[in-house]
């Protein structure tokens, strides 16, 4: 007699769970401590705020119903039919998942029948929202990748989307997960529906929703503290982190939140990318493989094979939520997974381990080299639009830098800094622009013009990519760091990255004082240059990998050549600036500037962002100029007449013991050499020319004059001293000490008044000038 087969338990996910063990007493205790730590970070909204959100959604629903009734009546439908076919509201995102915190926005989807057009949504409804009295900061972006109305409704920030279904009426019990509602829909409606469908499907795939929510709160806090949160810049957004958390919940269905967090980092540290993360099997939809909506499938779609870290959404059509991830950001996230797993490797995880896990990453203390991207505009509206556009393109700059020789990776900072002095920058010719003094609450800049003929630099042409070259004029300027209290750290509004971001329908204010500068004319009839009164800064850290001296590599023809020991950022930055300015939404009131700076040249507000007063004091101390050495009293003597030569002119000499050059050489310590990215240091003997070295900027050393001659008892030689060779002029060059070797870079404290190497391209030129070149040897 055959033994009966025991019933099998059905688990969620594409594989069986790793462990179904129940939590122990220590696991529950650790979960309680984790919740206490999370509450200390103020991640849970109060009951009062939750009630306010519900009331705001109720008021918005009333407006949506009235809008639906008006449009239906205009189409000739009866009142009874109109009441039955009205639009419906659905929520998604963090609010629908139940993990929204204080001040978080609410993502809302409006679903309407087929007689309510998208044009009605962005015209009639927009007018009703403007007149309702609840809306502020109302902005409509109808031509975006996912069309959206952004607003602050009754004090709550909301993103309102619209999907037009191919139905004559929208039932009250509409199943948003039914794949059949996608039939005969346009792509915009499918993308708008995707947020709600993914959120609801994700909750259906989680075995324990309360544990999932607590774990997700911890993971999102960790990602933000470690600087790896944000889909626009190539990290992971909220949806991606939620899918990863849901997958860990499937693998450990009965585990406590503390255990889920520890297993989260253990699993992801060992994950073999680009193997995809899936919550369920990918479906072909109701129309089958030949349907209009193509799901993610690397076997068929070549573009899907290029994804480095695929995390697939669980609802049809399946999409990769991490298509923006680059090699640099993937490497950084892997490093963070390893660090977090090491922090939680102890047998018992308590409050100390949780606090250490959520320690903020010190971005501005980690690297030696940075790119500062300044985004400027003459008014607030255009600055907001241009800032969002530049932020959405920064991932392209990361890809260009990754292809640059000897660049190891680029690390973008996930937040921007806003600063609004008046004026920030004016397109006044440098010869006419006076140098301003450093006063509080202002941005001090000193501009100098250096016109040089540079080698042919490729620039982008609309018809032929990177085929033209030019001789350019560059302006090098120095932006003096501002006090920490001036700017406020803020995250720029994410912009869809698949298509260019259109200009919002709301026009800039007509009474803006900055707009008047572009409409007036000077006495000679010329239009004056714009005065930029709104500025924001993005920062990107650079990590270099310089080969050893004598190292070889393979040339373009397969021959063996010496490996280059220089880093040329010029082509990548030039192409990026061109792509940014070649956008249809760019106006003459917008500009962008990219600057290579060292850690010691970071603005004060950037250093203060790391929250380390000691580090701020240390870097500011390194910037302080050394006390000037008083010049010795010179003595004039006449040289004796030499045989066969006329008498030499009088010479100004200085006693040997009083020579400032030798005195400085004795007092100066050995020059500090550090390797890129914190490698081991190697001391190098200091040169006897000056107490401190200054990098060569624009191909010329500071004009400090010739060193005085030393007095000697021996007759003066008639041999003419060999003049110091002048370096070949180059455009916007930072040259390190030629004696640098073994992956070393000269770490020099910048001279306070020395110009910082920067690069600007005027708006009128589609052809970007050569920007930055960092020479190594």
XYZ file of C-alpha atoms in Angstrom:
777
model
C 0.000 0.000 0.000
C 1.469 3.300 -1.047
C 2.140 5.846 1.685
C 0.115 9.059 1.205
C 2.100 12.095 0.109
C 2.103 14.845 2.763
C 0.643 18.163 1.634
C 3.186 20.679 0.424
C 3.228 24.276 1.595
C 3.054 26.859 -1.166
C 5.562 29.678 -0.713
C 5.804 32.975 -2.507
C 8.623 33.756 -4.924
C 10.375 32.079 -7.826
C 12.368 29.759 -5.519
C 11.813 28.011 -2.227
C 12.734 29.956 0.917
C 16.178 29.634 2.438
C 14.860 29.291 5.983
C 11.393 29.002 7.518
C 12.639 29.088 11.098
C 10.592 31.019 13.626
C 12.262 34.009 15.368
C 14.025 33.357 18.663
C 13.809 35.458 21.809
C 17.055 37.241 20.927
C 15.701 37.996 17.449
C 12.582 39.598 18.894
C 14.677 41.623 21.340
C 16.904 42.839 18.521
C 13.809 43.750 16.474
C 12.517 45.844 19.383
C 15.826 47.710 19.604
C 15.761 48.252 15.838
C 12.320 49.836 16.077
C 13.510 52.147 18.871
C 16.447 53.296 16.752
C 14.163 53.940 13.771
C 11.770 55.977 15.913
C 14.694 58.078 17.085
C 15.189 59.034 13.440
C 11.558 60.238 13.273
C 10.545 57.839 10.507
C 6.964 57.316 11.642
C 4.273 59.889 10.958
C 1.868 60.849 13.712
C -1.842 60.037 13.768
C -2.589 63.713 13.196
C -0.510 63.793 10.014
C -2.107 60.564 8.759
C -5.550 62.061 9.324
C -4.530 65.209 7.445
C -3.414 63.152 4.459
C -6.703 61.301 4.375
C -8.634 64.562 4.493
C -6.571 66.030 1.667
C -7.230 62.963 -0.486
C -10.929 63.273 0.244
C -10.988 66.915 -0.890
C -9.091 65.995 -4.051
C -11.565 63.206 -4.765
C -14.448 65.704 -4.641
C -12.709 67.890 -7.231
C -12.044 64.874 -9.469
C -15.722 63.866 -9.325
C -16.838 67.386 -10.252
C -14.342 67.504 -13.122
C -15.594 64.138 -14.404
C -19.238 65.364 -14.223
C -18.481 68.563 -16.150
C -16.606 66.814 -18.963
C -19.265 64.095 -19.243
C -22.007 66.704 -19.482
C -20.035 68.470 -22.193
C -19.936 65.186 -24.113
C -23.772 65.017 -23.955
C -24.062 62.272 -21.326
C -26.944 62.182 -18.842
C -26.480 63.033 -15.177
C -27.321 59.483 -14.092
C -24.796 58.005 -16.500
C -22.237 60.593 -15.428
C -22.533 59.638 -11.750
C -21.874 56.009 -12.647
C -18.918 56.599 -14.946
C -16.882 59.040 -12.866
C -13.124 58.878 -12.454
C -11.509 57.028 -9.529
C -8.440 57.761 -7.404
C -5.759 55.234 -6.421
C -2.645 55.752 -4.321
C 0.749 54.108 -4.778
C 4.347 54.509 -3.712
C 5.486 54.755 -0.088
C 2.032 55.920 1.053
C 0.364 52.809 -0.372
C 3.114 50.561 1.016
C 2.585 52.049 4.472
C 6.145 53.348 4.982
C 5.695 57.080 4.410
C 7.304 59.361 6.971
C 6.661 62.910 8.161
C 6.540 65.347 5.252
C 6.583 62.643 2.581
C 4.643 63.208 -0.627
C 1.659 61.184 -1.826
C 1.565 59.561 -5.262
C -1.972 59.569 -6.698
C -3.357 58.012 -9.886
C -6.584 59.193 -11.492
C -8.269 56.541 -13.661
C -10.929 57.772 -16.089
C -13.181 56.278 -18.790
C -12.483 56.650 -22.468
C -14.528 59.848 -22.932
C -12.256 61.737 -20.514
C -9.215 62.698 -22.587
C -5.756 63.439 -21.281
C -6.096 66.925 -22.755
C -9.092 67.499 -20.463
C -6.975 66.398 -17.503
C -4.225 68.940 -18.217
C -6.598 71.791 -19.112
C -9.968 71.737 -17.344
C -8.792 69.902 -14.240
C -5.721 72.119 -14.016
C -7.953 75.202 -14.044
C -10.174 73.739 -11.336
C -7.158 72.977 -9.160
C -5.901 76.523 -9.574
C -9.278 77.936 -8.517
C -10.057 75.557 -5.653
C -7.977 77.426 -3.069
C -6.164 74.315 -1.810
C -3.312 74.199 -4.335
C 0.046 75.916 -4.242
C 3.236 75.310 -6.272
C 1.119 73.876 -9.085
C 3.139 72.633 -12.071
C 1.910 70.534 -14.994
C 4.298 68.510 -17.155
C 2.070 66.931 -19.839
C 4.877 65.905 -22.196
C 7.053 64.116 -19.646
C 7.937 60.428 -19.913
C 5.200 59.884 -17.313
C 2.875 62.938 -17.540
C 2.268 64.417 -14.106
C 0.769 67.352 -12.215
C 2.961 68.328 -9.256
C 1.368 70.381 -6.515
C 1.058 71.040 -2.811
C -2.577 70.266 -2.031
C -3.850 71.430 1.355
C -0.254 71.446 2.608
C 0.523 67.921 1.312
C 2.884 67.451 -1.630
C 1.273 65.301 -4.309
C 2.127 63.880 -7.715
C -1.080 63.349 -9.728
C -1.024 61.013 -12.754
C -3.788 60.118 -15.209
C -4.650 56.883 -17.043
C -7.457 56.727 -19.611
C -8.919 53.222 -19.817
C -10.710 51.786 -22.848
C -13.903 51.391 -20.788
C -17.204 53.232 -20.954
C -17.392 53.381 -17.167
C -15.097 52.864 -14.197
C -16.632 50.482 -11.648
C -16.219 51.112 -7.935
C -14.570 47.690 -7.474
C -12.104 48.065 -10.360
C -9.291 45.496 -10.079
C -6.185 47.476 -10.932
C -4.151 44.239 -11.226
C -6.296 42.806 -14.013
C -4.084 42.627 -17.098
C -7.108 42.988 -19.379
C -7.486 46.678 -18.484
C -4.242 47.286 -20.414
C -5.842 46.364 -23.717
C -6.012 49.176 -26.296
C -4.203 51.633 -24.016
C -1.581 54.142 -25.084
C 1.920 53.951 -23.654
C 1.407 56.954 -21.366
C -1.574 55.302 -19.696
C 0.292 52.020 -19.270
C 3.217 53.810 -17.620
C 0.860 55.728 -15.346
C -0.911 52.536 -14.287
C 2.387 50.768 -13.669
C 3.031 52.477 -10.307
C -0.238 51.300 -8.747
C -0.010 47.829 -10.257
C 3.567 47.308 -9.043
C 2.764 48.496 -5.512
C -0.307 46.287 -5.122
C 1.398 43.260 -6.673
C 4.361 43.733 -4.353
C 2.115 43.641 -1.281
C 0.528 40.447 -2.625
C 3.975 38.824 -2.912
C 5.029 39.513 0.713
C 4.310 36.817 3.316
C 4.258 39.174 6.347
C 3.351 42.796 5.582
C 4.138 44.336 9.040
C 7.631 42.797 9.046
C 8.120 43.913 5.449
C 7.248 47.510 6.339
C 9.572 47.667 9.334
C 12.416 46.155 7.309
C 11.838 48.528 4.398
C 11.949 51.558 6.707
C 15.365 50.407 7.953
C 16.714 49.720 4.457
C 15.588 53.093 3.078
C 17.111 54.916 6.049
C 20.399 53.058 5.547
C 20.449 53.821 1.801
C 19.879 57.537 2.376
C 22.501 57.753 5.118
C 25.089 55.946 2.999
C 24.370 58.045 -0.100
C 23.090 55.260 -2.375
C 19.428 56.336 -2.642
C 18.207 57.945 -5.838
C 17.272 56.471 -9.205
C 18.101 59.608 -11.209
C 21.839 59.532 -10.416
C 22.272 55.804 -11.000
C 21.546 54.359 -7.565
C 18.298 52.665 -6.502
C 14.987 54.407 -5.990
C 12.233 53.577 -3.537
C 10.637 50.943 -5.793
C 13.915 49.064 -6.275
C 14.719 48.980 -2.553
C 11.168 47.777 -1.866
C 11.487 44.929 -4.393
C 14.805 43.825 -2.865
C 13.268 43.886 0.609
C 10.244 41.911 -0.561
C 12.541 39.278 -2.077
C 14.350 38.831 1.252
C 10.976 38.469 2.960
C 10.161 35.660 0.520
C 13.438 33.886 1.305
C 12.871 34.191 5.092
C 9.054 34.225 5.434
C 8.917 33.820 9.229
C 11.923 35.922 10.253
C 11.756 38.997 12.478
C 12.595 42.441 10.995
C 16.031 42.437 12.638
C 16.852 39.111 11.009
C 15.514 40.297 7.664
C 17.830 43.321 7.743
C 20.917 41.226 8.485
C 19.995 38.677 5.818
C 19.343 41.503 3.362
C 22.998 42.529 3.308
C 24.307 38.977 3.526
C 22.356 37.879 0.455
C 23.067 40.975 -1.634
C 26.778 40.912 -0.856
C 26.931 37.449 -2.433
C 24.496 38.120 -5.272
C 25.925 37.447 -8.722
C 24.917 40.422 -10.828
C 23.578 40.758 -13.506
C 21.339 37.855 -12.452
C 17.919 39.515 -12.068
C 15.935 39.842 -8.853
C 12.382 38.563 -9.408
C 9.372 38.380 -7.097
C 7.369 36.223 -9.534
C 7.636 34.737 -12.986
C 7.577 37.204 -15.861
C 4.255 37.139 -17.727
C 3.643 37.772 -21.410
C 0.307 39.419 -20.687
C -3.163 38.745 -22.083
C -2.020 39.194 -25.695
C 0.842 36.706 -25.466
C 4.451 37.180 -26.609
C 3.385 39.146 -29.680
C 1.409 41.728 -27.724
C 1.987 45.485 -27.934
C 3.544 45.748 -24.451
C 6.934 44.017 -24.325
C 8.100 42.787 -20.896
C 11.739 42.725 -19.841
C 13.456 39.855 -21.628
C 17.237 39.843 -22.202
C 16.942 36.817 -24.485
C 15.014 38.848 -27.057
C 15.789 42.508 -26.376
C 19.485 43.437 -26.840
C 19.113 46.547 -24.657
C 17.988 44.427 -21.722
C 21.276 42.511 -21.873
C 23.159 45.715 -21.121
C 21.556 46.208 -17.709
C 24.075 45.782 -14.905
C 21.782 45.345 -11.891
C 18.338 44.226 -13.086
C 15.596 44.419 -10.441
C 12.329 43.515 -12.196
C 8.923 44.883 -11.297
C 6.340 42.166 -10.457
C 3.382 43.481 -12.535
C 2.878 43.143 -16.282
C 4.583 44.501 -18.310
C 7.690 43.619 -16.309
C 10.304 46.395 -16.382
C 13.779 46.869 -15.027
C 13.582 49.503 -12.275
C 17.375 50.044 -12.256
C 18.237 50.817 -15.880
C 20.162 53.913 -14.740
C 22.722 51.934 -12.719
C 26.276 52.376 -14.036
C 29.498 50.528 -13.342
C 30.524 53.193 -10.844
C 27.290 53.189 -8.850
C 27.114 49.375 -8.882
C 30.630 49.214 -7.479
C 29.755 51.698 -4.736
C 26.620 49.795 -3.747
C 28.573 46.540 -3.575
C 31.055 48.195 -1.228
C 28.200 49.401 0.974
C 26.652 45.930 1.062
C 29.985 44.537 2.224
C 30.383 47.201 4.904
C 26.844 46.699 6.226
C 27.247 42.930 6.349
C 30.458 43.351 8.346
C 28.698 45.709 10.787
C 25.956 43.146 11.430
C 28.159 40.050 11.503
C 28.085 39.828 15.312
C 26.137 36.947 16.848
C 23.961 39.400 18.785
C 22.927 42.623 17.104
C 21.938 45.374 19.495
C 21.427 49.123 19.562
C 25.149 49.815 19.070
C 25.258 47.798 15.850
C 22.096 49.441 14.520
C 23.453 52.902 15.259
C 26.721 52.076 13.509
C 24.818 50.685 10.525
C 22.975 53.973 10.032
C 26.078 56.121 10.394
C 26.199 58.796 7.745
C 28.789 58.416 4.981
C 31.336 61.252 4.875
C 31.330 61.922 1.143
C 33.470 65.060 1.285
C 36.147 63.440 3.448
C 36.535 60.280 1.410
C 38.089 61.568 -1.816
C 40.849 63.941 -2.924
C 39.339 65.118 -6.220
C 35.863 66.378 -7.090
C 33.927 67.899 -9.941
C 31.682 70.801 -8.974
C 28.755 71.335 -11.349
C 27.167 74.785 -11.005
C 23.705 75.272 -12.513
C 22.696 78.922 -12.972
C 19.602 80.806 -14.096
C 18.222 84.315 -13.928
C 14.915 83.410 -12.235
C 13.535 80.750 -9.950
C 11.245 79.039 -12.454
C 13.869 78.528 -15.155
C 16.438 77.544 -12.544
C 14.146 74.817 -11.197
C 13.544 73.435 -14.691
C 17.204 73.603 -15.722
C 18.379 72.060 -12.458
C 16.053 69.091 -12.945
C 17.276 68.676 -16.519
C 20.958 68.745 -15.531
C 20.346 66.295 -12.695
C 18.634 63.855 -15.057
C 21.680 64.003 -17.377
C 24.362 63.497 -14.722
C 24.225 59.753 -15.263
C 25.475 60.417 -18.814
C 28.438 62.319 -17.390
C 29.200 59.324 -15.170
C 29.233 57.053 -18.206
C 31.533 59.406 -20.112
C 33.941 59.632 -17.183
C 34.014 55.844 -16.838
C 35.366 55.638 -20.390
C 38.168 58.109 -19.631
C 41.648 56.664 -19.359
C 42.872 56.122 -15.768
C 39.491 57.031 -14.223
C 38.562 54.259 -11.819
C 35.022 55.404 -11.066
C 32.877 58.495 -10.495
C 30.794 58.898 -7.336
C 27.892 61.407 -7.534
C 26.540 63.072 -4.422
C 22.816 62.387 -4.204
C 21.794 65.869 -3.048
C 22.226 69.320 -4.505
C 23.047 72.524 -2.670
C 20.972 75.629 -3.273
C 22.360 79.137 -2.897
C 20.616 82.302 -3.998
C 22.806 85.396 -3.657
C 22.195 88.372 -5.963
C 23.875 88.402 -8.352
C 25.631 85.057 -8.608
C 27.363 85.449 -11.935
C 27.236 87.983 -14.719
C 28.474 87.530 -18.289
C 30.668 90.631 -18.042
C 33.912 90.368 -19.974
C 36.683 89.508 -17.504
C 38.652 92.592 -18.486
C 35.741 94.790 -17.396
C 34.630 92.781 -14.360
C 36.226 93.997 -11.129
C 37.360 91.561 -8.486
C 35.064 91.597 -5.477
C 36.001 91.124 -1.880
C 34.922 88.222 0.272
C 31.955 89.414 2.308
C 29.398 87.372 4.230
C 26.392 85.976 2.379
C 27.930 86.567 -1.045
C 29.811 84.554 -3.605
C 33.175 86.126 -4.334
C 34.726 85.526 -7.717
C 37.828 86.744 -9.468
C 37.906 86.260 -13.230
C 40.929 86.412 -15.463
C 41.112 85.755 -19.160
C 43.659 83.458 -20.728
C 43.418 83.169 -24.496
C 45.450 80.289 -25.815
C 45.524 78.145 -28.896
C 44.840 74.605 -27.835
C 45.127 71.337 -29.712
C 42.113 70.273 -31.709
C 39.469 69.161 -29.252
C 36.529 67.094 -30.449
C 33.146 68.651 -29.958
C 29.715 67.412 -30.768
C 27.975 68.462 -33.942
C 24.275 67.738 -34.514
C 24.975 65.922 -37.747
C 28.394 64.424 -37.130
C 29.170 63.261 -33.638
C 32.448 64.564 -32.251
C 34.112 65.416 -35.520
C 34.818 69.137 -35.354
C 37.663 70.975 -33.661
C 38.317 74.564 -32.776
C 40.577 77.090 -31.177
C 38.864 78.429 -28.090
C 39.081 81.144 -25.492
C 38.535 80.082 -21.913
C 37.768 82.041 -18.788
C 39.189 80.741 -15.535
C 37.466 81.932 -12.386
C 37.631 81.271 -8.686
C 34.528 80.823 -6.555
C 35.404 81.520 -2.946
C 33.726 79.178 -0.477
C 30.672 80.464 1.335
C 29.811 80.138 4.987
C 27.931 76.991 6.021
C 24.834 78.989 6.876
C 24.363 80.408 3.386
C 23.099 77.460 1.325
C 20.498 74.959 2.349
C 20.910 71.333 1.410
C 18.021 70.176 -0.716
C 17.295 67.334 -3.059
C 16.423 68.362 -6.570
C 13.110 67.186 -7.921
C 13.710 63.925 -9.843
C 13.034 64.158 -13.539
C 12.198 61.237 -15.829
C 15.345 60.205 -17.621
C 14.123 58.316 -20.651
C 13.146 61.403 -22.628
C 14.110 65.066 -22.400
C 12.233 66.861 -19.672
C 9.847 69.408 -21.171
C 9.353 72.889 -19.886
C 6.394 73.070 -17.457
C 3.317 74.830 -18.687
C 3.482 77.383 -15.911
C 5.457 80.314 -17.257
C 8.030 82.230 -15.248
C 6.845 85.216 -13.333
C 6.559 88.251 -15.545
C 7.427 90.665 -12.758
C 10.729 89.041 -11.979
C 13.437 91.622 -11.653
C 15.961 89.336 -13.263
C 13.965 89.001 -16.435
C 14.219 92.730 -17.004
C 17.934 92.437 -17.596
C 17.391 90.407 -20.740
C 14.827 92.734 -22.258
C 16.608 96.061 -21.860
C 19.405 97.382 -24.032
C 22.537 99.349 -23.395
C 23.379 102.768 -24.818
C 24.985 101.234 -27.893
C 21.878 99.110 -28.564
C 23.387 95.779 -27.433
C 21.430 93.413 -25.214
C 23.246 93.057 -21.883
C 24.295 89.658 -20.643
C 21.984 87.962 -18.123
C 22.598 88.271 -14.395
C 22.287 84.860 -12.789
C 20.565 85.181 -9.432
C 19.800 81.501 -8.768
C 22.503 78.888 -8.367
C 22.700 75.264 -7.309
C 25.681 72.951 -6.981
C 26.145 69.250 -7.702
C 29.304 67.401 -6.657
C 30.893 64.288 -8.117
C 33.917 62.600 -6.580
C 36.649 61.176 -8.817
C 38.782 58.110 -8.179
C 41.854 57.636 -10.382
C 43.984 54.573 -11.087
C 47.373 55.728 -12.400
C 49.721 53.002 -13.741
C 53.257 52.587 -12.480
C 56.098 54.283 -14.370
C 57.181 52.125 -17.286
C 53.939 50.130 -17.372
C 52.821 49.111 -20.848
C 49.492 48.649 -22.526
C 48.140 47.636 -25.906
C 47.797 50.395 -28.480
C 44.991 50.872 -30.994
C 46.899 48.862 -33.616
C 47.716 46.043 -31.211
C 51.235 47.297 -30.531
C 52.767 47.572 -27.072
C 53.058 51.157 -25.846
C 53.755 52.912 -22.581
C 50.633 53.286 -20.484
C 49.597 56.938 -20.181
C 50.022 58.422 -16.728
C 47.729 61.398 -17.180
C 43.993 61.943 -16.719
C 42.261 64.038 -19.390
C 38.710 64.895 -18.349
C 38.303 67.387 -21.176
C 36.472 65.227 -23.761
C 33.957 63.829 -21.268
C 33.100 67.191 -19.715
C 32.975 68.979 -23.082
C 30.569 66.445 -24.539
C 28.380 66.571 -21.436
C 28.128 70.368 -21.527
C 27.146 70.228 -25.167
C 24.447 67.629 -24.520
C 23.015 69.718 -21.701
C 22.899 72.909 -23.754
C 21.583 71.181 -26.858
C 18.219 70.707 -25.133
C 15.237 72.489 -26.673
C 14.217 73.858 -23.276
C 17.505 75.704 -22.738
C 17.301 79.497 -22.874
C 19.923 82.265 -22.732
C 18.920 82.732 -19.093
C 20.510 79.391 -18.162
C 24.140 78.369 -17.872
C 26.286 75.569 -16.476
C 29.880 75.547 -15.241
C 32.022 72.543 -14.286
C 35.094 72.857 -12.082
C 37.738 70.371 -10.981
C 38.609 70.993 -7.318
C 40.636 69.215 -4.677
C 39.390 68.379 -1.218
C 41.126 71.396 0.269
C 39.237 73.630 -2.166
C 35.746 72.418 -1.274
C 33.279 75.135 -0.261
C 32.524 75.423 3.418
C 28.896 74.420 2.998
C 29.964 71.154 1.349
C 32.396 70.302 4.142
C 29.762 71.112 6.763
C 27.386 68.644 5.082
C 29.383 65.742 6.510
C 28.565 66.987 9.993
C 32.142 66.856 11.285
C 33.262 70.104 12.969
C 36.755 68.711 13.474
C 37.154 67.978 9.760
C 35.840 71.438 8.910
C 38.375 73.082 11.199
C 41.156 70.902 9.796
C 40.441 71.796 6.167
C 39.961 75.470 6.925
C 43.265 75.514 8.766
C 45.001 74.066 5.711
C 43.617 76.953 3.669
C 45.024 79.648 5.925
C 47.953 81.417 4.222
C 51.318 81.169 5.896
C 52.636 84.273 7.625
C 54.667 86.337 5.128
C 58.418 86.393 5.684
C 59.773 89.974 5.858
C 62.071 90.749 2.963
C 65.733 91.231 3.985
C 67.435 94.537 3.430
C 69.272 94.422 0.134
C 72.803 95.825 -0.331
C 73.992 97.246 -3.636
C 77.593 96.543 -4.676
C 79.542 97.012 -7.861
C 81.208 94.070 -9.468
C 84.906 94.373 -10.394
C 85.891 94.712 -14.010
C 86.866 91.358 -15.472
C 89.739 90.954 -17.931
C 88.725 91.694 -21.483
C 85.145 92.634 -20.494
C 83.594 95.974 -19.677
C 82.403 96.610 -16.136
C 79.247 94.722 -15.242
C 76.261 96.729 -14.066
C 75.469 96.996 -10.391
C 73.878 93.915 -8.868
C 71.504 93.638 -5.954
C 72.794 90.919 -3.672
C 71.723 89.422 -0.381
C 73.852 87.719 2.267
C 73.723 83.960 1.998
C 72.343 83.538 5.469
C 69.518 85.996 4.769
C 68.395 84.476 1.473
C 64.603 84.025 1.679
C 64.731 81.083 -0.722
C 67.224 79.143 1.392
C 65.571 80.135 4.638
C 62.247 78.925 3.364
C 63.826 75.715 2.112
C 65.268 75.042 5.561
C 62.010 75.820 7.325
C 59.725 73.977 4.895
C 59.059 70.320 5.652
C 59.305 67.651 3.014
C 56.546 67.843 0.455
C 53.691 65.534 1.292
C 52.957 62.919 -1.331
C 49.751 60.936 -1.202
C 48.463 58.315 -3.550
C 45.123 58.604 -5.182
C 42.169 57.419 -3.080
C 44.048 57.178 0.180
C 46.837 54.824 -0.811
C 50.093 54.679 1.122
C 52.107 57.862 1.286
C 55.724 58.342 0.245
C 57.789 61.296 1.472
C 59.744 63.194 -1.141
C 62.494 65.720 -0.547
C 61.347 69.316 -0.736
C 62.750 71.617 -3.384
C 64.689 74.718 -2.414
C 62.871 77.337 -4.369
C 60.015 78.381 -2.153
C 58.325 77.391 1.035
C 55.245 76.155 -0.773
C 54.505 75.082 -4.290
C 51.639 76.344 -6.419
C 50.140 74.253 -9.210
C 50.611 75.540 -12.703
C 47.363 77.065 -13.904
C 46.794 77.834 -17.570
C 50.357 76.939 -18.362
C 52.092 79.691 -16.337
C 53.642 79.767 -12.907
C 52.866 82.604 -10.474
C 54.883 85.687 -11.227
C 57.069 85.780 -8.152
C 60.174 87.243 -9.809
C 63.708 85.840 -10.017
C 65.474 84.727 -6.855
C 68.178 87.115 -5.601
C 71.817 86.298 -6.195
C 73.874 85.083 -3.271
C 76.992 86.974 -2.176
C 80.279 85.112 -2.485
C 83.924 85.789 -1.892
C 84.758 84.218 -5.248
C 84.810 86.388 -8.402
C 81.461 86.542 -10.176
C 81.167 84.185 -13.101
C 80.505 85.574 -16.530
C 78.401 82.569 -17.503
C 74.831 83.589 -18.108
C 72.559 81.556 -15.826
C 70.181 79.202 -17.592
C 66.701 80.691 -17.484
C 63.911 78.654 -15.976
C 61.991 77.029 -18.842
C 58.432 78.249 -19.220
C 55.878 75.438 -19.472
C 53.949 75.109 -22.695
C 50.736 77.118 -22.363
C 47.651 74.944 -22.042
C 44.039 75.743 -21.549
C 42.636 75.099 -18.055
C 45.435 72.795 -16.887
C 46.312 71.550 -13.466
C 49.878 70.254 -13.529
C 51.317 68.292 -10.659
C 54.973 68.173 -9.669
C 56.889 66.544 -12.545
C 58.736 64.396 -10.010
C 55.514 62.602 -9.044
C 55.815 58.856 -9.381
C 54.327 55.554 -8.218
C 50.674 56.629 -8.395
C 51.383 59.764 -6.389
C 49.826 63.180 -6.746
C 51.288 66.311 -5.250
C 48.978 67.349 -2.408
C 49.363 71.125 -2.291
C 47.537 73.635 -0.179
C 45.999 76.159 -2.598
C 47.144 79.727 -2.475
C 44.238 81.845 -1.191
C 44.314 84.263 -4.114
C 45.298 81.748 -6.793
C 42.597 81.150 -9.401
C 40.839 77.846 -9.170
C 40.853 75.983 -12.493
C 37.336 76.106 -13.875
C 35.609 75.823 -17.184
C 32.696 77.785 -18.554
C 31.018 77.739 -21.877
C 28.899 80.685 -22.877
C 25.359 79.864 -23.833
C 25.600 81.124 -27.361
C 28.216 78.559 -28.369
C 26.910 75.109 -29.201
C 30.531 74.057 -29.452
C 31.930 73.464 -25.966
C 35.426 74.682 -25.208
C 38.118 72.365 -23.857
C 37.460 72.181 -20.173
C 39.778 70.260 -17.884
C 43.029 68.400 -18.311
C 44.892 66.942 -15.342
C 48.488 66.136 -16.246
C 50.400 63.503 -14.368
C 53.920 63.598 -15.788
